[in-house]
Structure formats: C-alpha cells, structure tokens
Amino acid sequence: MLNIKIEQTTNPKPIPGAENPLVFGTIFTDHMFIMDYVAGQGWIDPRIIPYQPLELMPSTMVFHYGQEMFEGLKAYKNDEGKILLFRPDRNIERANTTNERICIPTIEPEDFLQALKEIVKIDEAWIPTRPGTSLYIRPFIIATDAFLGVRPSNTYKFMIILSPVGAYYPEGLNPVKIWIEDEYVRAVKGGLGEAKAGANYVASMKAQVKAHDAGYSQVLWLDGVERKYIEEVGAMNIFFKIDGKVVTPALNGSILPGVTRQSCIELCRLWGMEVEERKVSADELFEAAQNGTLEEVWGTGTAAVVSPVGNLRKGDVDLKIADGGIGVLSQRLYDTITGIQLGKMEGPEGWSVIVE
Ligand code: COI
C-alpha cells in the first residue's frame, strides 16, 4: 500500500460548465499524481500535487530515445454520484506488459489501482456527467536519467493526469472515414506494436497526415510484412460484421490488446454471436462489400468507445459501408458499454469498479 502525500492546490481552476464542448485532451484538472523510481530503491515518494510543469534537463533520456509508456482509461459518475472505473485491472496489466517490453520497472498492480483511485477522488468534481462525457485518465511513465548513451534509464517518473472529455472524434457517433495505408507501416511482429508506447504513435503520424489531407479521419494499418492483412487503427481496434459473424484481427504481436476490443468480443459472445479472431485481408473486405455481406465496420478504444466506420479507402477505391450510417450492432455495443460504464446497466462481474 502506498503512503501518498497530498498537497492540495491553493489556486483551483474553474471547472468547465455545461456550455463547454470538452474537446478531447485539452483541459486538465487541478492535481496530478507522481511517483519516482530510483534503481536500488524502487518506486518511491508517491504524491499528489497541483497540476504543474515538470523541470527536466535537456539531456533527459526520454527526449532522445523515447523510453515512454502510457495508458488511457476513464472515470464516470453514476446517478448516485458514485465514481466508477471501467476494468482498470486490464489497463494495469497491460501497463506492466508494456513496461516489461520497453525495460521500464513494473508497478505493483494494487499500488497502481490505489494511485488511480486517489487522484480521481481528489479531482472528482471534474468528472463531467453530460451524455458522451467522462474523465479521461492518462497514466504514463518517462525515463529521466540525464544521459545520452543508449540503455534503459535508472530513474523514471510515473505520473497520472486527468482530463474531462467529450467524444474523441469531432464526428461523435457519426461514422468516420478511414484510410487503409499501404505505404507506411505502424508496427511489425517483435516490435512495439502490442505495447502502449508513445513510439507507436509517432510511427503513425506521417500516414495520418496523408489520410487527413485526403479527407479521412484515421488510418487503418496493414501488417508490416505482406501489407495485406488488417491490423488496427492506432487509436482504435477494428471490427467487421461479415455475413452475420463478428470478425476482428487476431492479436498477433503487432496489434494493441484493447480493453474495449476485449469487452466487445465478450459482449458479442454473451449475446450468442459468433466472434472470429483471425487474419482478415483488405481483399476479403472489399469482396464482402461487393457481394453485400459486409454489414458493419466499427472501431473500439477507450477514447473512442465504439466508433462506426462509414467509408474505407484503399488506393483509388472508396468503399461505402452498408448505408453509411451507424449499424445496429455498433449502436448496441456503444449503448451497452457506455451503459455499464455509467452504472446504468449491469455488466459482467468486475467490469465496474467503484472508487470509495
Ligand atoms: C485511448 O483510447 O485511450 C488511447 O490511448 C488512444 C489515444 C491515443 C487517444
């Protein structure tokens, strides 16, 4: 159990009111959690302090070699005003898998959960309650040795910051247009693809700019070897409904194991649907679209929740999915997941964690 020191802000910021559209990731709460790691001492000095800038030497390792990881989860308030977290154990487990992969020391899962709960409690007044809003929680770790050689750092900072958010995409629940990228790749097997490391996101930017310039909001990545099989969107995993079956790319080492992805698979199976986790080629999708069996496409992610896809573009071909609107299953998954997150619906055991 952590002994977290708390320094309350003496200068609280105004909490955004109902008129604020809560554009994703633009507003931060009054406090942040920090804990340091020093080789030989472990994780030390857990504290909650006012949200503030960091002071780091220009030689700090994270600036040079990107030894950094992050997570994303959300807090909600139910009708009784209780704070709920959605499957935080999954994020904590994945954080430690990422840590192992990029040589960052792991964090005791109970300590991680305690830190999440404490910081959310301190800033609970910032949890928005309008439909489609939540408090986005961003835990992250940076390498802090002031050193220019390439090796894992001996010191780190683990921080948690909080941001009240609305929809991730300006489109909201309206279908997004997605660009299938066949020039650049995001990740390869054996690389960092299944880790939640900042490095994966910088790898995605060039193609994202290309897609934006062409009028598409996100990039759908193909495998790095054959450039044939669908992987993920970067900010989301991807699902298809083909001829009545739910199909999603199998986790293969270069795809992020999304918490919302897993939740959608479990819900669909609970509802008696067949779910296939397997290789899906872009050609298969285009054929399914041509023969009328591609019924729905949607992305899943913590930030995006369930985001219907209305168009897929590969090369010169733009594929309109079904009638271009939100599909019945995508809507049901969105309603159920947000219903469970908000405590309005009963989810499977352990999905909702009350913060007391
Ligand atoms: C999330 O869904 O929480 C993510 O981390 C995606 C993102 C990069 C905003």
CSV table of C-alpha atoms and ligand atoms in Angstrom, one decimal:
chain,number,residue,atom,x,y,z
A,1,MET,CA,0.0,0.0,0.0
A,2,LEU,CA,1.3,3.4,-1.0
A,3,ASN,CA,1.7,6.2,1.5
A,4,ILE,CA,0.6,9.0,-0.8
A,5,LYS,CA,1.4,12.6,0.4
A,6,ILE,CA,-1.2,15.1,-0.7
A,7,GLU,CA,-0.6,18.8,-1.5
A,8,GLN,CA,-3.9,20.4,-2.4
A,9,THR,CA,-3.9,23.3,-4.8
A,10,THR,CA,-4.4,26.8,-3.3
A,11,ASN,CA,-5.4,28.1,-6.7
A,12,PRO,CA,-8.2,25.9,-8.1
A,13,LYS,CA,-9.2,26.4,-11.8
A,14,PRO,CA,-12.8,26.9,-12.9
A,15,ILE,CA,-14.4,23.6,-13.7
A,16,PRO,CA,-15.8,23.7,-17.3
A,17,GLY,CA,-19.6,24.1,-17.3
A,18,ALA,CA,-22.3,22.6,-19.4
A,19,GLU,CA,-21.6,25.1,-22.2
A,20,ASN,CA,-18.0,23.7,-22.7
A,21,PRO,CA,-17.8,21.2,-25.6
A,22,LEU,CA,-14.9,19.3,-23.9
A,23,VAL,CA,-12.7,18.9,-26.9
A,24,PHE,CA,-10.7,15.7,-26.2
A,25,GLY,CA,-7.5,16.2,-24.3
A,26,THR,CA,-7.5,20.0,-24.0
A,27,ILE,CA,-8.4,20.7,-20.3
A,28,PHE,CA,-6.6,19.3,-17.3
A,29,THR,CA,-7.7,19.1,-13.7
A,30,ASP,CA,-6.2,20.7,-10.6
A,31,HIS,CA,-4.0,17.9,-9.5
A,32,MET,CA,-1.6,15.1,-10.7
A,33,PHE,CA,-0.1,12.0,-9.2
A,34,ILE,CA,3.7,11.5,-9.3
A,35,MET,CA,5.9,8.7,-8.1
A,36,ASP,CA,9.7,8.4,-8.8
A,37,TYR,CA,11.8,5.3,-9.5
A,38,VAL,CA,15.4,5.1,-8.5
A,39,ALA,CA,17.4,1.9,-9.2
A,40,GLY,CA,18.2,0.2,-6.0
A,41,GLN,CA,15.3,1.9,-4.1
A,42,GLY,CA,12.3,1.0,-6.3
A,43,TRP,CA,9.2,3.2,-6.7
A,44,ILE,CA,9.4,6.0,-4.1
A,45,ASP,CA,7.8,9.2,-2.9
A,46,PRO,CA,4.2,8.8,-4.2
A,47,ARG,CA,2.5,12.2,-4.1
A,48,ILE,CA,-0.4,14.2,-5.4
A,49,ILE,CA,0.5,17.7,-6.1
A,50,PRO,CA,-1.1,20.7,-8.0
A,51,TYR,CA,-1.1,20.1,-11.8
A,52,GLN,CA,2.1,21.9,-12.9
A,53,PRO,CA,5.0,21.9,-15.4
A,54,LEU,CA,7.9,19.5,-14.9
A,55,GLU,CA,11.5,20.6,-14.7
A,56,LEU,CA,13.8,18.2,-16.7
A,57,MET,CA,17.3,18.6,-18.0
A,58,PRO,CA,17.6,18.8,-21.8
A,59,SER,CA,19.7,15.6,-21.6
A,60,THR,CA,16.8,13.6,-20.0
A,61,MET,CA,16.7,10.3,-21.8
A,62,VAL,CA,13.0,10.3,-22.7
A,63,PHE,CA,13.6,13.3,-25.0
A,64,HIS,CA,16.2,11.4,-27.0
A,65,TYR,CA,15.2,7.7,-27.2
A,66,GLY,CA,11.5,7.8,-26.3
A,67,GLN,CA,11.6,5.4,-23.4
A,68,GLU,CA,8.0,6.2,-22.5
A,69,MET,CA,4.7,4.3,-22.0
A,70,PHE,CA,1.2,5.4,-21.4
A,71,GLU,CA,-2.3,4.1,-20.6
A,72,GLY,CA,-5.8,5.5,-21.1
A,73,LEU,CA,-8.9,4.8,-19.1
A,74,LYS,CA,-12.0,6.7,-17.9
A,75,ALA,CA,-13.9,7.6,-14.8
A,76,TYR,CA,-17.7,8.2,-14.7
A,77,LYS,CA,-20.3,9.2,-12.1
A,78,ASN,CA,-23.4,7.1,-11.7
A,79,ASP,CA,-26.8,8.5,-10.8
A,80,GLU,CA,-26.0,8.3,-7.1
A,81,GLY,CA,-22.8,10.3,-7.5
A,82,LYS,CA,-20.5,7.3,-7.0
A,83,ILE,CA,-17.3,7.2,-9.1
A,84,LEU,CA,-16.9,4.3,-11.4
A,85,LEU,CA,-13.8,3.0,-13.3
A,86,PHE,CA,-14.2,0.6,-16.2
A,87,ARG,CA,-12.0,-2.5,-16.0
A,88,PRO,CA,-8.9,-0.8,-14.5
A,89,ASP,CA,-7.3,-4.1,-13.9
A,90,ARG,CA,-7.0,-4.6,-17.6
A,91,ASN,CA,-5.1,-1.3,-18.1
A,92,ILE,CA,-2.9,-2.0,-15.2
A,93,GLU,CA,-2.0,-5.5,-16.5
A,94,ARG,CA,-1.3,-4.0,-20.0
A,95,ALA,CA,0.8,-1.2,-18.5
A,96,ASN,CA,3.1,-3.8,-16.9
A,97,THR,CA,3.3,-5.7,-20.2
A,98,THR,CA,4.4,-2.5,-21.9
A,99,ASN,CA,6.8,-1.8,-19.1
A,100,GLU,CA,8.4,-5.2,-19.5
A,101,ARG,CA,8.8,-4.7,-23.2
A,102,ILE,CA,10.5,-1.3,-23.0
A,103,CYS,CA,12.6,-2.1,-19.9
A,104,ILE,CA,10.7,0.2,-17.5
A,105,PRO,CA,10.3,-1.2,-14.0
A,106,THR,CA,6.8,-2.7,-13.3
A,107,ILE,CA,4.4,-1.2,-10.8
A,108,GLU,CA,2.6,-3.3,-8.2
A,109,PRO,CA,-1.0,-3.6,-9.5
A,110,GLU,CA,-2.5,-2.7,-6.1
A,111,ASP,CA,-0.3,0.4,-5.9
A,112,PHE,CA,-1.3,1.4,-9.4
A,113,LEU,CA,-5.0,1.0,-8.6
A,114,GLN,CA,-4.6,2.9,-5.4
A,115,ALA,CA,-2.9,5.8,-7.2
A,116,LEU,CA,-5.7,5.9,-9.8
A,117,LYS,CA,-8.4,5.9,-7.2
A,118,GLU,CA,-6.7,8.6,-5.0
A,119,ILE,CA,-6.1,11.1,-7.9
A,120,VAL,CA,-9.6,10.6,-9.3
A,121,LYS,CA,-11.1,11.1,-5.8
A,122,ILE,CA,-9.2,14.4,-5.3
A,123,ASP,CA,-10.5,15.8,-8.6
A,124,GLU,CA,-13.9,14.1,-8.6
A,125,ALA,CA,-15.7,17.4,-9.0
A,126,TRP,CA,-14.1,17.4,-12.5
A,127,ILE,CA,-15.9,14.3,-13.7
A,128,PRO,CA,-18.4,15.5,-16.2
A,129,THR,CA,-21.9,13.9,-16.3
A,130,ARG,CA,-23.4,15.1,-19.6
A,131,PRO,CA,-24.1,12.3,-22.1
A,132,GLY,CA,-21.0,11.3,-24.0
A,133,THR,CA,-18.6,12.8,-21.5
A,134,SER,CA,-16.2,11.3,-18.9
A,135,LEU,CA,-13.0,12.0,-17.1
A,136,TYR,CA,-10.1,10.6,-19.2
A,137,ILE,CA,-7.3,9.3,-17.0
A,138,ARG,CA,-3.8,9.3,-18.6
A,139,PRO,CA,-1.1,7.4,-16.6
A,140,PHE,CA,2.3,7.5,-18.1
A,141,ILE,CA,6.0,6.8,-17.3
A,142,ILE,CA,9.1,8.6,-18.6
A,143,ALA,CA,12.8,7.8,-18.4
A,144,THR,CA,14.5,10.6,-16.5
A,145,ASP,CA,18.3,9.9,-16.4
A,146,ALA,CA,20.2,12.9,-17.7
A,147,PHE,CA,22.4,10.8,-20.0
A,148,LEU,CA,22.9,10.4,-23.8
A,149,GLY,CA,24.1,6.8,-24.0
A,150,VAL,CA,21.5,4.2,-25.2
A,151,ARG,CA,20.5,1.9,-22.4
A,152,PRO,CA,17.4,1.7,-20.1
A,153,SER,CA,17.2,4.6,-17.7
A,154,ASN,CA,17.9,4.1,-14.0
A,155,THR,CA,15.3,6.7,-12.9
A,156,TYR,CA,11.7,7.2,-14.0
A,157,LYS,CA,8.7,9.3,-13.2
A,158,PHE,CA,5.2,7.7,-13.1
A,159,MET,CA,2.5,10.3,-13.4
A,160,ILE,CA,-1.3,10.4,-13.7
A,161,ILE,CA,-3.1,13.3,-15.2
A,162,LEU,CA,-6.8,13.8,-15.7
A,163,SER,CA,-8.8,15.5,-18.4
A,164,PRO,CA,-12.6,15.9,-18.7
A,165,VAL,CA,-13.5,14.9,-22.2
A,166,GLY,CA,-16.3,14.6,-24.8
A,167,ALA,CA,-16.2,12.5,-27.9
A,168,TYR,CA,-12.7,11.6,-29.3
A,169,TYR,CA,-13.7,12.3,-32.9
A,170,PRO,CA,-15.4,15.6,-33.8
A,171,GLU,CA,-17.9,13.3,-35.7
A,172,GLY,CA,-19.2,11.9,-32.4
A,173,LEU,CA,-21.1,8.8,-33.1
A,174,ASN,CA,-21.5,9.6,-36.8
A,175,PRO,CA,-19.5,7.2,-38.9
A,176,VAL,CA,-15.8,8.1,-39.5
A,177,LYS,CA,-14.0,7.8,-42.8
A,178,ILE,CA,-10.9,5.6,-42.7
A,179,TRP,CA,-7.9,5.3,-45.0
A,180,ILE,CA,-6.2,1.9,-45.5
A,181,GLU,CA,-2.5,2.7,-45.6
A,182,ASP,CA,-0.4,0.6,-47.9
A,183,GLU,CA,2.9,2.6,-48.0
A,184,TYR,CA,3.9,3.1,-44.3
A,185,VAL,CA,3.6,0.6,-41.6
A,186,ARG,CA,2.9,1.1,-37.9
A,187,ALA,CA,4.5,-2.0,-36.3
A,188,VAL,CA,5.9,-5.4,-37.0
A,189,LYS,CA,5.8,-8.6,-35.1
A,190,GLY,CA,8.6,-8.5,-32.5
A,191,GLY,CA,8.5,-4.7,-32.4
A,192,LEU,CA,6.5,-2.5,-30.1
A,193,GLY,CA,3.0,-2.8,-31.7
A,194,GLU,CA,1.4,-4.6,-28.8
A,195,ALA,CA,2.9,-2.2,-26.3
A,196,LYS,CA,1.3,1.1,-25.4
A,197,ALA,CA,4.4,3.1,-26.1
A,198,GLY,CA,4.5,6.7,-27.4
A,199,ALA,CA,6.8,5.4,-30.1
A,200,ASN,CA,3.9,3.6,-31.9
A,201,TYR,CA,2.0,6.8,-32.2
A,202,VAL,CA,4.8,8.8,-33.7
A,203,ALA,CA,5.3,6.0,-36.2
A,204,SER,CA,1.7,6.6,-37.3
A,205,MET,CA,1.8,10.3,-37.9
A,206,LYS,CA,3.1,10.5,-41.4
A,207,ALA,CA,0.3,8.4,-42.7
A,208,GLN,CA,-2.2,10.2,-40.6
A,209,VAL,CA,-1.3,13.5,-42.2
A,210,LYS,CA,-1.6,11.8,-45.6
A,211,ALA,CA,-5.1,10.5,-44.7
A,212,HIS,CA,-6.2,13.8,-43.3
A,213,ASP,CA,-5.1,15.6,-46.4
A,214,ALA,CA,-7.3,13.3,-48.4
A,215,GLY,CA,-10.3,13.9,-46.2
A,216,TYR,CA,-10.1,10.7,-44.0
A,217,SER,CA,-10.0,10.9,-40.2
A,218,GLN,CA,-8.0,7.8,-39.3
A,219,VAL,CA,-5.5,5.3,-40.8
A,220,LEU,CA,-6.2,1.6,-40.8
A,221,TRP,CA,-2.9,-0.2,-40.7
A,222,LEU,CA,-1.9,-3.3,-42.7
A,223,ASP,CA,0.6,-5.9,-41.5
A,224,GLY,CA,4.2,-4.8,-41.9
A,225,VAL,CA,5.3,-7.9,-43.9
A,226,GLU,CA,2.8,-8.6,-46.6
A,227,ARG,CA,0.8,-5.3,-46.4
A,228,LYS,CA,-2.2,-7.4,-46.8
A,229,TYR,CA,-3.9,-8.2,-43.5
A,230,ILE,CA,-5.8,-5.6,-41.4
A,231,GLU,CA,-4.2,-4.8,-38.1
A,232,GLU,CA,-5.7,-1.8,-36.2
A,233,VAL,CA,-6.4,1.9,-36.5
A,234,GLY,CA,-3.8,3.2,-34.0
A,235,ALA,CA,-6.3,5.0,-31.7
A,236,MET,CA,-8.7,2.0,-32.1
A,237,ASN,CA,-9.0,-1.7,-32.8
A,238,ILE,CA,-11.3,-2.6,-35.7
A,239,PHE,CA,-14.3,-5.0,-36.0
A,240,PHE,CA,-16.3,-6.2,-39.0
A,241,LYS,CA,-19.7,-7.8,-39.2
A,242,ILE,CA,-19.4,-10.1,-42.3
A,243,ASP,CA,-22.4,-12.3,-43.2
A,244,GLY,CA,-23.8,-12.3,-39.6
A,245,LYS,CA,-20.4,-13.1,-37.9
A,246,VAL,CA,-18.3,-10.7,-35.9
A,247,VAL,CA,-14.7,-10.7,-37.2
A,248,THR,CA,-11.7,-8.9,-35.7
A,249,PRO,CA,-7.9,-9.3,-36.4
A,250,ALA,CA,-6.4,-11.8,-34.0
A,251,LEU,CA,-3.8,-10.4,-31.6
A,252,ASN,CA,-0.6,-11.2,-33.4
A,253,GLY,CA,2.1,-9.3,-31.5
A,254,SER,CA,1.8,-6.1,-33.5
A,255,ILE,CA,-1.7,-5.2,-32.5
A,256,LEU,CA,-2.6,-3.4,-29.3
A,257,PRO,CA,-4.8,-5.6,-27.0
A,258,GLY,CA,-7.5,-3.1,-26.4
A,259,VAL,CA,-9.7,-3.2,-23.3
A,260,THR,CA,-12.8,-2.1,-25.3
A,261,ARG,CA,-11.8,-4.7,-28.0
A,262,GLN,CA,-11.9,-7.4,-25.4
A,263,SER,CA,-15.1,-6.1,-23.9
A,264,CYS,CA,-16.9,-6.1,-27.3
A,265,ILE,CA,-15.8,-9.7,-28.0
A,266,GLU,CA,-17.0,-10.8,-24.6
A,267,LEU,CA,-20.4,-9.0,-25.0
A,268,CYS,CA,-21.0,-10.4,-28.5
A,269,ARG,CA,-20.3,-13.9,-27.3
A,270,LEU,CA,-22.6,-13.3,-24.3
A,271,TRP,CA,-25.3,-12.3,-26.8
A,272,GLY,CA,-24.8,-15.6,-28.6
A,273,MET,CA,-23.0,-14.2,-31.6
A,274,GLU,CA,-20.1,-16.0,-33.3
A,275,VAL,CA,-16.9,-14.0,-33.0
A,276,GLU,CA,-13.8,-14.9,-35.0
A,277,GLU,CA,-10.4,-13.5,-34.1
A,278,ARG,CA,-8.4,-14.2,-37.1
A,279,LYS,CA,-6.5,-12.8,-40.1
A,280,VAL,CA,-8.6,-10.5,-42.2
A,281,SER,CA,-7.2,-9.3,-45.5
A,282,ALA,CA,-8.2,-6.0,-47.1
A,283,ASP,CA,-9.2,-8.0,-50.2
A,284,GLU,CA,-11.6,-10.1,-48.2
A,285,LEU,CA,-13.3,-6.9,-47.0
A,286,PHE,CA,-13.6,-5.5,-50.5
A,287,GLU,CA,-15.0,-8.8,-51.8
A,288,ALA,CA,-17.5,-8.9,-48.9
A,289,ALA,CA,-18.5,-5.3,-49.7
A,290,GLN,CA,-19.0,-6.2,-53.3
A,291,ASN,CA,-21.2,-9.3,-52.6
A,292,GLY,CA,-23.2,-7.4,-50.0
A,293,THR,CA,-22.0,-9.4,-46.9
A,294,LEU,CA,-20.0,-6.6,-45.2
A,295,GLU,CA,-22.7,-5.4,-42.9
A,296,GLU,CA,-20.9,-3.2,-40.4
A,297,VAL,CA,-17.5,-1.8,-39.6
A,298,TRP,CA,-16.6,-0.2,-36.3
A,299,GLY,CA,-13.6,0.8,-34.2
A,300,THR,CA,-13.2,0.3,-30.5
A,301,GLY,CA,-11.0,2.2,-28.0
A,302,THR,CA,-11.1,3.8,-24.6
A,303,ALA,CA,-11.1,7.3,-26.0
A,304,ALA,CA,-13.3,6.5,-29.0
A,305,VAL,CA,-15.5,3.9,-27.2
A,306,VAL,CA,-17.3,2.4,-30.2
A,307,SER,CA,-16.9,4.4,-33.4
A,308,PRO,CA,-18.8,3.4,-36.6
A,309,VAL,CA,-16.9,3.4,-39.8
A,310,GLY,CA,-18.8,4.7,-42.8
A,311,ASN,CA,-16.1,4.6,-45.5
A,312,LEU,CA,-12.9,2.7,-46.1
A,313,ARG,CA,-10.5,3.9,-48.8
A,314,LYS,CA,-7.7,1.8,-50.3
A,315,GLY,CA,-5.8,3.1,-53.3
A,316,ASP,CA,-8.3,4.7,-55.6
A,317,VAL,CA,-11.3,2.8,-54.3
A,318,ASP,CA,-13.6,4.3,-51.6
A,319,LEU,CA,-15.8,1.7,-50.1
A,320,LYS,CA,-19.1,2.9,-48.5
A,321,ILE,CA,-20.1,0.6,-45.7
A,322,ALA,CA,-23.7,-0.6,-45.9
A,323,ASP,CA,-25.8,2.6,-46.0
A,324,GLY,CA,-23.1,4.8,-44.4
A,325,GLY,CA,-25.0,5.1,-41.1
A,326,ILE,CA,-24.4,3.6,-37.7
A,327,GLY,CA,-25.1,-0.2,-37.7
A,328,VAL,CA,-27.5,-1.9,-35.3
A,329,LEU,CA,-24.7,-4.0,-33.6
A,330,SER,CA,-22.3,-1.0,-33.3
A,331,GLN,CA,-25.1,1.0,-31.7
A,332,ARG,CA,-26.0,-1.9,-29.3
A,333,LEU,CA,-22.3,-2.2,-28.3
A,334,TYR,CA,-22.0,1.5,-27.8
A,335,ASP,CA,-25.2,1.7,-25.7
A,336,THR,CA,-24.2,-1.3,-23.6
A,337,ILE,CA,-20.6,-0.4,-23.0
A,338,THR,CA,-21.5,3.2,-22.0
A,339,GLY,CA,-24.5,1.9,-20.0
A,340,ILE,CA,-22.1,-0.3,-18.0
A,341,GLN,CA,-19.5,2.5,-17.7
A,342,LEU,CA,-22.1,4.9,-16.3
A,343,GLY,CA,-23.6,2.3,-13.9
A,344,LYS,CA,-26.9,2.3,-15.7
A,345,MET,CA,-26.6,-1.3,-16.8
A,346,GLU,CA,-25.3,-4.3,-15.1
A,347,GLY,CA,-22.1,-5.6,-16.7
A,348,PRO,CA,-20.2,-8.8,-16.2
A,349,GLU,CA,-18.5,-9.3,-12.9
A,350,GLY,CA,-15.7,-6.9,-12.2
A,351,TRP,CA,-16.1,-4.6,-15.1
A,352,SER,CA,-17.2,-1.6,-13.0
A,353,VAL,CA,-15.0,-0.7,-10.1
A,354,ILE,CA,-16.5,1.8,-7.5
A,355,VAL,CA,-14.0,4.3,-6.1
A,356,GLU,CA,-14.7,4.9,-2.4
B,1,COI,C1,-7.1,5.5,-25.8
B,1,COI,O1,-8.1,5.1,-26.4
B,1,COI,O2,-7.2,5.7,-24.6
B,1,COI,C2,-5.9,5.8,-26.5
B,1,COI,O3,-4.9,5.7,-25.8
B,1,COI,C3,-5.9,6.2,-27.8
B,1,COI,C4,-5.4,7.6,-28.0
B,1,COI,C5,-4.0,7.7,-28.5
B,1,COI,C6,-6.1,8.7,-27.6
